[in-house]
PDB file of C-alpha atoms in Angstrom:
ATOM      1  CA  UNK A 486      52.677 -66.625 134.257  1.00  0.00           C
ATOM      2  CA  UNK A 487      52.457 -65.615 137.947  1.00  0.00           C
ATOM      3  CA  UNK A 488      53.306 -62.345 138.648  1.00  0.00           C
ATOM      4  CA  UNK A 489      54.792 -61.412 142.222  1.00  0.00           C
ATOM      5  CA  UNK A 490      54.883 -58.130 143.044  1.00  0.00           C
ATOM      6  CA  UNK A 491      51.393 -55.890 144.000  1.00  0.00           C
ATOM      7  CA  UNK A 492      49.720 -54.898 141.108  1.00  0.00           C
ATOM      8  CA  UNK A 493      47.226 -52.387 140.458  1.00  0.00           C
ATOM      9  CA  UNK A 494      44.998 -51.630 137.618  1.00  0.00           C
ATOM     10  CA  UNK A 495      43.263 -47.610 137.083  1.00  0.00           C
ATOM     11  CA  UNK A 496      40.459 -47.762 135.313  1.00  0.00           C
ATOM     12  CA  UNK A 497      39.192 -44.261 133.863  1.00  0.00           C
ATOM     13  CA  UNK A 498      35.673 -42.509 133.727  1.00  0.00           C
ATOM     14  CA  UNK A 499      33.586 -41.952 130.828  1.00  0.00           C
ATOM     15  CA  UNK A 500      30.100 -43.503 130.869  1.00  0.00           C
ATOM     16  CA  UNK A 501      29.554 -46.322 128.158  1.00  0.00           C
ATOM     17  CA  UNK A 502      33.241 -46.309 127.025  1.00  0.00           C
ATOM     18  CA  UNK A 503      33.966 -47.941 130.505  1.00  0.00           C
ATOM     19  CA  UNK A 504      32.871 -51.522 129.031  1.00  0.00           C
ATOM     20  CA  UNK A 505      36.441 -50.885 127.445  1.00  0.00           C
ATOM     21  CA  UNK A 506      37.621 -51.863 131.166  1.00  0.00           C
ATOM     22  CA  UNK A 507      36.489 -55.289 130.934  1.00  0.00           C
ATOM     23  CA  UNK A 508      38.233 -56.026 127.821  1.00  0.00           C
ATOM     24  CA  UNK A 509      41.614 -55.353 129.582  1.00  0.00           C
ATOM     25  CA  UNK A 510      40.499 -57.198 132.872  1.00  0.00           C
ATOM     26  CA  UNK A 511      39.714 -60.218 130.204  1.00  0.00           C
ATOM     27  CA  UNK A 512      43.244 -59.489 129.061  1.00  0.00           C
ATOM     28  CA  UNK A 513      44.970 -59.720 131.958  1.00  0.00           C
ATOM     29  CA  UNK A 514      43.344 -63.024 133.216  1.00  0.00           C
ATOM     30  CA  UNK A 515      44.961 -64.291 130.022  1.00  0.00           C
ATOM     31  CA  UNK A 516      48.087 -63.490 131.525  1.00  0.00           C
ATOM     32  CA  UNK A 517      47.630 -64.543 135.268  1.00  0.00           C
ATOM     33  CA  UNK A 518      48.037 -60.865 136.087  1.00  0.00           C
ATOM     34  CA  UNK A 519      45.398 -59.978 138.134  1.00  0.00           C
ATOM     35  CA  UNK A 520      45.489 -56.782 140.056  1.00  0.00           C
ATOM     36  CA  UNK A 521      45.796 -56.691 143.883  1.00  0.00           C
ATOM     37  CA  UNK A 522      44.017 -53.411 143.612  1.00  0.00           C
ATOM     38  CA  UNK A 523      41.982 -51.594 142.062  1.00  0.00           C
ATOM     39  CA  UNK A 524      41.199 -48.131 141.649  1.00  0.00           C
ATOM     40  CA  UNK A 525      38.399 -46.699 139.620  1.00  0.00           C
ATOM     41  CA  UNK A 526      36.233 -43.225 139.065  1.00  0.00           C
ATOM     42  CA  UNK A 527      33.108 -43.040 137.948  1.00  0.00           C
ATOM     43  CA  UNK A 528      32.181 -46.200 135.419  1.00  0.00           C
ATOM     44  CA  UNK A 529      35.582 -46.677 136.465  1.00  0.00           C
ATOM     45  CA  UNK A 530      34.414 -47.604 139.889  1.00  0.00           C
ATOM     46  CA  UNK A 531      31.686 -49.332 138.886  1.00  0.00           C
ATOM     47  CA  UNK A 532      34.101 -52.177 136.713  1.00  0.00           C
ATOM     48  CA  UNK A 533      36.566 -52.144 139.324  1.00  0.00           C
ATOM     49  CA  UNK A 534      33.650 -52.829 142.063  1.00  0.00           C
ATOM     50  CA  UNK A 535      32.002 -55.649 140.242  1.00  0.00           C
ATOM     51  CA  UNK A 536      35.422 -57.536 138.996  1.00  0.00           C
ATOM     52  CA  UNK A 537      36.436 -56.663 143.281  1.00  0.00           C
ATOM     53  CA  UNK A 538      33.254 -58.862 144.512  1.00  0.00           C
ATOM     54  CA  UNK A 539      32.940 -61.579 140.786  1.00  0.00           C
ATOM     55  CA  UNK A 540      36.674 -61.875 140.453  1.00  0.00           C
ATOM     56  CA  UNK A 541      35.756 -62.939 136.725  1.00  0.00           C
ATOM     57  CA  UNK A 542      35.725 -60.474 133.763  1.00  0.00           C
ATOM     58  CA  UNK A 543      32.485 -62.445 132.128  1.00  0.00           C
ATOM     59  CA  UNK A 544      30.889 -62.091 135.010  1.00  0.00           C
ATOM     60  CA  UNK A 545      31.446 -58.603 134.913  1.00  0.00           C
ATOM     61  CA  UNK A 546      30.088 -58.131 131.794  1.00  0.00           C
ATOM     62  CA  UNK A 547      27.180 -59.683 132.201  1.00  0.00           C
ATOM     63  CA  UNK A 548      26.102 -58.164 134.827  1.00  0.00           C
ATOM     64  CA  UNK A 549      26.987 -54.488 134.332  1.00  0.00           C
ATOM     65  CA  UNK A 550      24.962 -55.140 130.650  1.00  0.00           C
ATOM     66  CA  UNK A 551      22.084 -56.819 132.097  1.00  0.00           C
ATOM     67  CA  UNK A 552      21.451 -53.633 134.185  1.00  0.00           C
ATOM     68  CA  UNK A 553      22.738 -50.983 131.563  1.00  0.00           C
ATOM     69  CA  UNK A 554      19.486 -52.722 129.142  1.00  0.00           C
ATOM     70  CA  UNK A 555      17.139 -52.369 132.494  1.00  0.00           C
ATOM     71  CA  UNK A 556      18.054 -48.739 133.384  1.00  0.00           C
ATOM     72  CA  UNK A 557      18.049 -47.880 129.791  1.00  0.00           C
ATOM     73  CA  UNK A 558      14.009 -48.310 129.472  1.00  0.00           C
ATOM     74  CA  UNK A 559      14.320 -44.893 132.256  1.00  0.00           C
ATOM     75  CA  UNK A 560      17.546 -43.524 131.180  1.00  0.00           C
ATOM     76  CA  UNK A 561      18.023 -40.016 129.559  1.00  0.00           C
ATOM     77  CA  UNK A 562      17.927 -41.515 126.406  1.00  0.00           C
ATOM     78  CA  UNK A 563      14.472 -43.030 126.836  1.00  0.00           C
ATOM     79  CA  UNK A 564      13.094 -39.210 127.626  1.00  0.00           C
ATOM     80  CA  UNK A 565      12.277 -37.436 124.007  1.00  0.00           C
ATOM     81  CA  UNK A 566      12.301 -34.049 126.096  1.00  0.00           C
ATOM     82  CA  UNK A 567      15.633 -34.363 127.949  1.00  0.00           C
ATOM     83  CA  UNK A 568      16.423 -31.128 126.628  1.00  0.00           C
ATOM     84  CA  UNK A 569      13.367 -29.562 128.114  1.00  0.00           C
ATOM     85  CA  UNK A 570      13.031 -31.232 131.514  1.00  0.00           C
ATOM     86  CA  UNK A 571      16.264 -30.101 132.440  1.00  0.00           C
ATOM     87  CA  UNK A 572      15.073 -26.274 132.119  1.00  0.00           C
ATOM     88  CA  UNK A 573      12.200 -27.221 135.044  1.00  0.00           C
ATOM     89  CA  UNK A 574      14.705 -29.808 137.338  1.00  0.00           C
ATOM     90  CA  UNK A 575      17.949 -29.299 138.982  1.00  0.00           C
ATOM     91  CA  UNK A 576      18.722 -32.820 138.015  1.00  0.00           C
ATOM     92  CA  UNK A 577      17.487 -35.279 135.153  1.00  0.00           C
ATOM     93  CA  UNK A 578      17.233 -38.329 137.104  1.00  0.00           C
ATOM     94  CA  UNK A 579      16.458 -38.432 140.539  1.00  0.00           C
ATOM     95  CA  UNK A 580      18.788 -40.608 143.198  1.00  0.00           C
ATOM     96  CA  UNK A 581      15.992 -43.010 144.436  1.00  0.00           C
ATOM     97  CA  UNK A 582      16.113 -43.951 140.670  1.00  0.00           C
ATOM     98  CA  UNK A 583      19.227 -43.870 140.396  1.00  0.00           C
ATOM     99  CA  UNK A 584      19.825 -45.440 143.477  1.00  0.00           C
ATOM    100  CA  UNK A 585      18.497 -48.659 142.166  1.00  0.00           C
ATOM    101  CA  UNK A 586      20.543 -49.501 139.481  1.00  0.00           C
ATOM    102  CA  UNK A 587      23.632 -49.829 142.035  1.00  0.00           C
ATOM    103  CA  UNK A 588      21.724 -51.952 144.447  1.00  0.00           C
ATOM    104  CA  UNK A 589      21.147 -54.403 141.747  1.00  0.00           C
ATOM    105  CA  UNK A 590      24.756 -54.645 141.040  1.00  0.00           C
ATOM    106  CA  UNK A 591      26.042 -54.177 144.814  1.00  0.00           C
ATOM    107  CA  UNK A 592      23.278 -55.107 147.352  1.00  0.00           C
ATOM    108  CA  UNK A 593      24.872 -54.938 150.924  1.00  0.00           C
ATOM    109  CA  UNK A 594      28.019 -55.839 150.514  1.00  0.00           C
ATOM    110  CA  UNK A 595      31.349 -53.911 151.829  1.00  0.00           C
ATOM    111  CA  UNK A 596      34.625 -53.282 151.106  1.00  0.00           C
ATOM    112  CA  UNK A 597      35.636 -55.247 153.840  1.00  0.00           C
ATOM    113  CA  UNK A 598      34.426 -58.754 152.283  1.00  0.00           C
ATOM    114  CA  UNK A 599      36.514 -58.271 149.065  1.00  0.00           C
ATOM    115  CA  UNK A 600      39.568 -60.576 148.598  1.00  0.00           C
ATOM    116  CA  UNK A 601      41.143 -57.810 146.483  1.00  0.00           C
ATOM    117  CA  UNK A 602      41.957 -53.913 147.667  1.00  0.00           C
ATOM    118  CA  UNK A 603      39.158 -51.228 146.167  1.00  0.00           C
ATOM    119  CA  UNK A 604      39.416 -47.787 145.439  1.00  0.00           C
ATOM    120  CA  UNK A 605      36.378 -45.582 144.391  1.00  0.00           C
ATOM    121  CA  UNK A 606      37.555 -42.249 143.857  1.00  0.00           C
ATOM    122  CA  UNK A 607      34.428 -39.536 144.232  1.00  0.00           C
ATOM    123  CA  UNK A 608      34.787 -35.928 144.133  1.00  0.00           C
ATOM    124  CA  UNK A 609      33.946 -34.311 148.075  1.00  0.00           C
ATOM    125  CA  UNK A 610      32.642 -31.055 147.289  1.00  0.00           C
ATOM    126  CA  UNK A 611      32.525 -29.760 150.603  1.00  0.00           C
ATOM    127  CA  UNK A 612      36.105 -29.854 150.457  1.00  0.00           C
ATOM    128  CA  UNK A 613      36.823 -28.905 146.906  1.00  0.00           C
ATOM    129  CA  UNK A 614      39.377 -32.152 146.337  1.00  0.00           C
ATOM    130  CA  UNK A 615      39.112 -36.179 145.479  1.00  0.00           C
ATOM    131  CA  UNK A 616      38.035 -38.808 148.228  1.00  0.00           C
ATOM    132  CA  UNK A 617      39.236 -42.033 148.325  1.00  0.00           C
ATOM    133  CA  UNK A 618      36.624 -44.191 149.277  1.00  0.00           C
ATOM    134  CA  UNK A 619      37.914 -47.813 150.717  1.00  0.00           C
ATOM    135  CA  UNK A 620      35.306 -48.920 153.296  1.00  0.00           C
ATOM    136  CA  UNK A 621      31.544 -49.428 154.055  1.00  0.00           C
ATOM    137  CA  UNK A 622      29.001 -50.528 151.835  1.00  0.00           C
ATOM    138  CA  UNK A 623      30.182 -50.308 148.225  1.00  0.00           C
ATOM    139  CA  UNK A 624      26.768 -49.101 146.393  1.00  0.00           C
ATOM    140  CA  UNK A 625      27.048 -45.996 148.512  1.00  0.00           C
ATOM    141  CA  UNK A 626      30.879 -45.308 147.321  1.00  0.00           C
ATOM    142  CA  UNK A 627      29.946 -46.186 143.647  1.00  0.00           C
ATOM    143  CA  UNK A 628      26.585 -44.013 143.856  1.00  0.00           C
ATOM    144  CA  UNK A 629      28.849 -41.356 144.970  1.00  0.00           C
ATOM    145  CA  UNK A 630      31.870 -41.790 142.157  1.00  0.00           C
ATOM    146  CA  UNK A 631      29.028 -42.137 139.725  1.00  0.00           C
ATOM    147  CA  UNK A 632      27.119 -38.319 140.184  1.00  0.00           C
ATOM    148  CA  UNK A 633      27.939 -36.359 136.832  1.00  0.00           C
ATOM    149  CA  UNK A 634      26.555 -32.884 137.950  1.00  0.00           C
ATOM    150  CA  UNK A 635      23.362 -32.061 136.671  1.00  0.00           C
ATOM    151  CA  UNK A 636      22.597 -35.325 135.151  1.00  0.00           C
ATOM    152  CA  UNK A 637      22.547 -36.801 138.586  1.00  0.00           C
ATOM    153  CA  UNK A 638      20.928 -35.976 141.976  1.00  0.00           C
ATOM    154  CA  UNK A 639      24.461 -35.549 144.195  1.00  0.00           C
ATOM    155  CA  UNK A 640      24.749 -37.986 147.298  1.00  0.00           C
ATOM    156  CA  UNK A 641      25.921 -37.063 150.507  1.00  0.00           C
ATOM    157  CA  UNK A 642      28.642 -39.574 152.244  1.00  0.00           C
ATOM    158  CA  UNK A 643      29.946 -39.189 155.533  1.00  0.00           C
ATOM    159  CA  UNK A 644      27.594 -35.558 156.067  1.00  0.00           C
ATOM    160  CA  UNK A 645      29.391 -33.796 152.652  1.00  0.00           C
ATOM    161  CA  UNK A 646      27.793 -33.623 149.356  1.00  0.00           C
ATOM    162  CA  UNK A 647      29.986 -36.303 146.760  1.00  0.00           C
ATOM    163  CA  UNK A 648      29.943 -35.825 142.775  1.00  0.00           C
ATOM    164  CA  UNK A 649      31.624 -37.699 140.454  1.00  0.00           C
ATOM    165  CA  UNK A 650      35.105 -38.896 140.646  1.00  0.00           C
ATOM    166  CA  UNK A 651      36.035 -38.062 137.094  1.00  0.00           C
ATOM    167  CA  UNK A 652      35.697 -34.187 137.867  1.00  0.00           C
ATOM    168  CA  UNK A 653      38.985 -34.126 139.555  1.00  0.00           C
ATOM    169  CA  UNK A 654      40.623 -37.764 139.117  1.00  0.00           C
ATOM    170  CA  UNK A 655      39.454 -39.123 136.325  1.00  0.00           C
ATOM    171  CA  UNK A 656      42.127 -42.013 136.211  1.00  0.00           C
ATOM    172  CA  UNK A 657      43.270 -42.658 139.491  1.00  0.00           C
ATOM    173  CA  UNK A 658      47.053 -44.037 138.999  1.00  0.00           C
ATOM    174  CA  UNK A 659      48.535 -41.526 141.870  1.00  0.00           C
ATOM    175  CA  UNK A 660      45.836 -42.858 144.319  1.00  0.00           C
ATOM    176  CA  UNK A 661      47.161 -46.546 143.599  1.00  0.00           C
ATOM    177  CA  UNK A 662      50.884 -45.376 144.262  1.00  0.00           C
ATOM    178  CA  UNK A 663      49.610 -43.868 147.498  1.00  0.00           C
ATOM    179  CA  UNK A 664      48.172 -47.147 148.312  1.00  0.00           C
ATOM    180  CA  UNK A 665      51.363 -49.445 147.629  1.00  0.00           C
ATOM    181  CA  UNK A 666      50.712 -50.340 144.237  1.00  0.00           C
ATOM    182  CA  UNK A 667      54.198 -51.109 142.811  1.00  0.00           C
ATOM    183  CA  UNK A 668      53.238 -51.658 139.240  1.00  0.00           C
ATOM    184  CA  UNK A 669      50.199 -49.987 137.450  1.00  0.00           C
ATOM    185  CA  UNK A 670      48.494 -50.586 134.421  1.00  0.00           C
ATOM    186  CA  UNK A 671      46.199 -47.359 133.386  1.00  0.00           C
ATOM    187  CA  UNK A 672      43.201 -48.308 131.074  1.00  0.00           C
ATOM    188  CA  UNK A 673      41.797 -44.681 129.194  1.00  0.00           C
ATOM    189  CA  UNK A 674      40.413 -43.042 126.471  1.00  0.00           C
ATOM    190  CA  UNK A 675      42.020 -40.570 123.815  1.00  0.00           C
ATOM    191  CA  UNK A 676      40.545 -37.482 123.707  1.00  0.00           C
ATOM    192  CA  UNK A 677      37.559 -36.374 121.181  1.00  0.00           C
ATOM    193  CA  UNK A 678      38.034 -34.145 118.977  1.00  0.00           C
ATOM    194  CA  UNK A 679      35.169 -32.285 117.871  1.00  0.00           C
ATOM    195  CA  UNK A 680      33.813 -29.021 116.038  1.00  0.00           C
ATOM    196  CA  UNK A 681      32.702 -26.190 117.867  1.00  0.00           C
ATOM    197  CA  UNK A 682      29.524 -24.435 116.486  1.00  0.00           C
ATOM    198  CA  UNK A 683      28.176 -23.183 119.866  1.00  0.00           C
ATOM    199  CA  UNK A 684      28.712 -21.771 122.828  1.00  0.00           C
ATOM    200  CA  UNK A 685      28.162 -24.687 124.867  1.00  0.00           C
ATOM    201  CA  UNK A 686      29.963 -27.073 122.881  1.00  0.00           C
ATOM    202  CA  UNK A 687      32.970 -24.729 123.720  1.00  0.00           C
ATOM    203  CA  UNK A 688      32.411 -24.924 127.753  1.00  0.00           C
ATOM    204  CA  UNK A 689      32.631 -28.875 126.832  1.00  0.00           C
ATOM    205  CA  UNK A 690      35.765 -28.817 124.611  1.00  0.00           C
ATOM    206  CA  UNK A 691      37.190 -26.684 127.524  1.00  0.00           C
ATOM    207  CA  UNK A 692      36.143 -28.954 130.083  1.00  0.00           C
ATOM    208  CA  UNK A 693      37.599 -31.789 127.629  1.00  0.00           C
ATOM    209  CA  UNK A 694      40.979 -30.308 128.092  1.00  0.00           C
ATOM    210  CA  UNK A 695      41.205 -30.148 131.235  1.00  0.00           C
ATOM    211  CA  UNK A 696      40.625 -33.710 131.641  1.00  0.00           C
ATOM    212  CA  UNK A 697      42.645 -34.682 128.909  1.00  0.00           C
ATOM    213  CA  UNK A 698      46.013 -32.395 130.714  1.00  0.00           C
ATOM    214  CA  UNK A 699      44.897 -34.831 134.020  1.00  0.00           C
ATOM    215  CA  UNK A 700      44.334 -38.154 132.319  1.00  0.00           C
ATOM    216  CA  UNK A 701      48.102 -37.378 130.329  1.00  0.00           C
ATOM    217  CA  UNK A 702      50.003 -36.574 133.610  1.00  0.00           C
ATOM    218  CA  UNK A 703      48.629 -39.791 135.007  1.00  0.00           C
ATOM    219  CA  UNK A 704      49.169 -41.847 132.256  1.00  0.00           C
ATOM    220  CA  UNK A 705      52.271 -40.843 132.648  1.00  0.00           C
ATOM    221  CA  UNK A 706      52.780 -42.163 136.263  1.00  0.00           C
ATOM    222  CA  UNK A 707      51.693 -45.711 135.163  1.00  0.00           C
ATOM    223  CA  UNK A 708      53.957 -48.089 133.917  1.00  0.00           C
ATOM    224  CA  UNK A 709      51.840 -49.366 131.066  1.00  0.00           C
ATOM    225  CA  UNK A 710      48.649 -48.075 129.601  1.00  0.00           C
ATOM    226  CA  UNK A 711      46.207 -49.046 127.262  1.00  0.00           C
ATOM    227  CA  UNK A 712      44.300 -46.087 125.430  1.00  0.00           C
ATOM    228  CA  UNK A 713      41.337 -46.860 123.701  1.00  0.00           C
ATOM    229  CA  UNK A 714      40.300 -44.655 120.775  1.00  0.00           C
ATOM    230  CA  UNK A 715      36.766 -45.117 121.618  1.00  0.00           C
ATOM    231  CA  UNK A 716      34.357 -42.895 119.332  1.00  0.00           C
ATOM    232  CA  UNK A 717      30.895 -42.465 121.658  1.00  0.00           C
ATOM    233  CA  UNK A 718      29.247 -40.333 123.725  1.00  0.00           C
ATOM    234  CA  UNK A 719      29.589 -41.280 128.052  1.00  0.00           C
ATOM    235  CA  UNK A 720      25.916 -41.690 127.606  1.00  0.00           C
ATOM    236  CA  UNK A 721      25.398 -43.648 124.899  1.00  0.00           C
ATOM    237  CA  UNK A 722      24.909 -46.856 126.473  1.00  0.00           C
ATOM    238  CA  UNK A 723      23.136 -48.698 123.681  1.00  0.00           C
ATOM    239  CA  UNK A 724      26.478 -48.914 122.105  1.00  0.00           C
ATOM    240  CA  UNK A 725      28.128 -50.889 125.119  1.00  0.00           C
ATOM    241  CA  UNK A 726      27.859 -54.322 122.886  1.00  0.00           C
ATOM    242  CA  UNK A 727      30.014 -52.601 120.222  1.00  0.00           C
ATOM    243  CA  UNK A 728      32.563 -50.804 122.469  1.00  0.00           C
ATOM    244  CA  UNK A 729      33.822 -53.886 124.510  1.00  0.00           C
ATOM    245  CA  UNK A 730      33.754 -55.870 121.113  1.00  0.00           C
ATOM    246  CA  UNK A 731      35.779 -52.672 119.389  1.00  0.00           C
ATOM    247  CA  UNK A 732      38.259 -52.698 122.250  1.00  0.00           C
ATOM    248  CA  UNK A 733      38.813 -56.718 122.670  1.00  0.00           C
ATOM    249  CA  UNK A 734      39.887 -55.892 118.692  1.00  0.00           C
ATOM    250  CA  UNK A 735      42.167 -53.500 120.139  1.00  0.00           C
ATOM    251  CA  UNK A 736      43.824 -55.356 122.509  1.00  0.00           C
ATOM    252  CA  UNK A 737      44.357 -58.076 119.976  1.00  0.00           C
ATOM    253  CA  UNK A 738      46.249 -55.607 118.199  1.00  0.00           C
ATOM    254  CA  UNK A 739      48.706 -54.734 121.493  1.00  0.00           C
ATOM    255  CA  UNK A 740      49.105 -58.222 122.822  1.00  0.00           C
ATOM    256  CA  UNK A 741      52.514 -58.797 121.095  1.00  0.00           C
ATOM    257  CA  UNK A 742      53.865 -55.320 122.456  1.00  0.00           C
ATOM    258  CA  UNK A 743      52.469 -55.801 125.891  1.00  0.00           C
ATOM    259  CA  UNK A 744      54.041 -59.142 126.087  1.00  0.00           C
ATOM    260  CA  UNK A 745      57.245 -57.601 125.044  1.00  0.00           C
ATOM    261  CA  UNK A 746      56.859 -54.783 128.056  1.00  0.00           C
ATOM    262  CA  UNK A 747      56.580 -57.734 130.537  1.00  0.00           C
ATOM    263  CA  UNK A 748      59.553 -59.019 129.133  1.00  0.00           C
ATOM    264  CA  UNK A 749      61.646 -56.190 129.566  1.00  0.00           C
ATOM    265  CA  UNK A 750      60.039 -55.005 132.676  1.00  0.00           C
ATOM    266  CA  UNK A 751      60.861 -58.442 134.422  1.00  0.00           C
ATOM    267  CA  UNK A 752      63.162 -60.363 132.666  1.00  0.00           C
ATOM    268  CA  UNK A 753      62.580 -63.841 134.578  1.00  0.00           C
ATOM    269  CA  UNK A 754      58.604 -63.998 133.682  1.00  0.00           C
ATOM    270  CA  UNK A 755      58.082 -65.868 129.913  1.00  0.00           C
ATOM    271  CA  UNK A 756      54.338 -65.363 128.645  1.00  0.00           C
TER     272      UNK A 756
END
């Protein structure tokens, strides 16, 4: 099946759940429907970034888990303190560290030797609203989409301080209708649900919320979405082997009513 018109793909934020992404991209290989571009925030970016410069969803995977074991030897998760070290430092990890897991994945390259459009969405904070990034070297516009405040030392792009895209956009679908997408397939996350004992696990339902009133209003602009009910932490990224596996299951389970959608969507394309 070959589809015709421009396709885009939005591909959501939230840490480890984000190898959820490459289940779908798997997906739509099966059906010849690769995007024409791709928008992404956060791990979002990341996926969208890699399966931009591979153009193959295995080769996506394998890379993006390679480095997730590597960083995970210095992640958060490797530091019995966390808790502590983040009374004594702004941020847990610093960028330099940081820094290096994207130029594993990215080296030099730019936007401008992809075959396929890019958008990494990052959140300018000098200016209080979303950036669209779409040129120059693509570790510095992932780095940037990837800076979840306080875990994170924030980058600065273009002289203003970037944090993560997922604080403001966390699934881009109006940035890919801005850009000439005609057709947009939204990959997310339902909301947790979880108990609140303390004080701070309020500010984080709250701040839950919010993202789940944006990710529903932009679900709403695509024209098909997948929503993966995806039960980890973002950074629990020892579970990545059991999330993609969870939502290939999934997908399994929606492949008879997403063929159905492309049948009634566009009547002359048989899967």
């Amino acid at each position: 099946m070959e589809l015709t018109y421009k396709l885009g793909l939005a591909l959501q934020a939230g840490g480890v759940r984000g190898f959820s992404h490459i289940a779908v991209l798997e997906l739509l290989e099966q059906y010849r429907a690769v995007p024409e571009i791709i928008a992404g925030s956060s791990i979002g970016a990341v996926v969208s970034a890699l399966y931009c410069i591979y153009e193959d969803s295995k080769a996506v995977y394998q890379i993006l888990s390679k480095n997730v074991r590597a960083f995970l030897n210095k992640s958060i998760q490797s530091y019995p303190f966390a808790e502590v070290r983040m009374l004594f430092r702004e941020n847990l990890i610093e960028l330099d560290e940081y820094y290096r897991f994207f130029r594993e994945m990215f080296g030099k390259r730019r936007f401008s030797e992809l075959n396929r459009k890019l958008l990494v969405v990052s959140f300018d904070l000098s200016e209080r609203r979303s950036l669209v990034i779409e040129e120059g070297f693509i570790v510095d516009a992932v780095l940037a989409s990837c800076t979840v405040p306080g875990f994170f030392q924030p980058t600065f792009l273009g002289g203003s301080k970037q944090l993560d895209g997922g604080i403001l956009s966390p699934l881009p679908v109006s940035e890919l209708r801005e850009h000439g997408a005609e057709f947009v397939i939204a990959s997310a996350f339902e909301a947790e649900k979880t108990s609140i004992q303390t004080y701070e696990e309020l500010l984080a339902q709250l701040d839950s919320l919010r993202e789940k009133e944006i990710v529903e209003f932009e679900i709403g602009k695509a024209d098909y979405a997948f929503v993966f009910p995806v039960k980890a932490e973002w950074m629990e990224f020892n579970k990545y082997r059991s999330i993609y596996e969870d939502a290939k299951k999934y997908l399994e389970g929606r492949k008879v009513d997403f063929e159905n959608f492309l049948r009634g969507r566009f009547n002359s394309l048989l899967v």
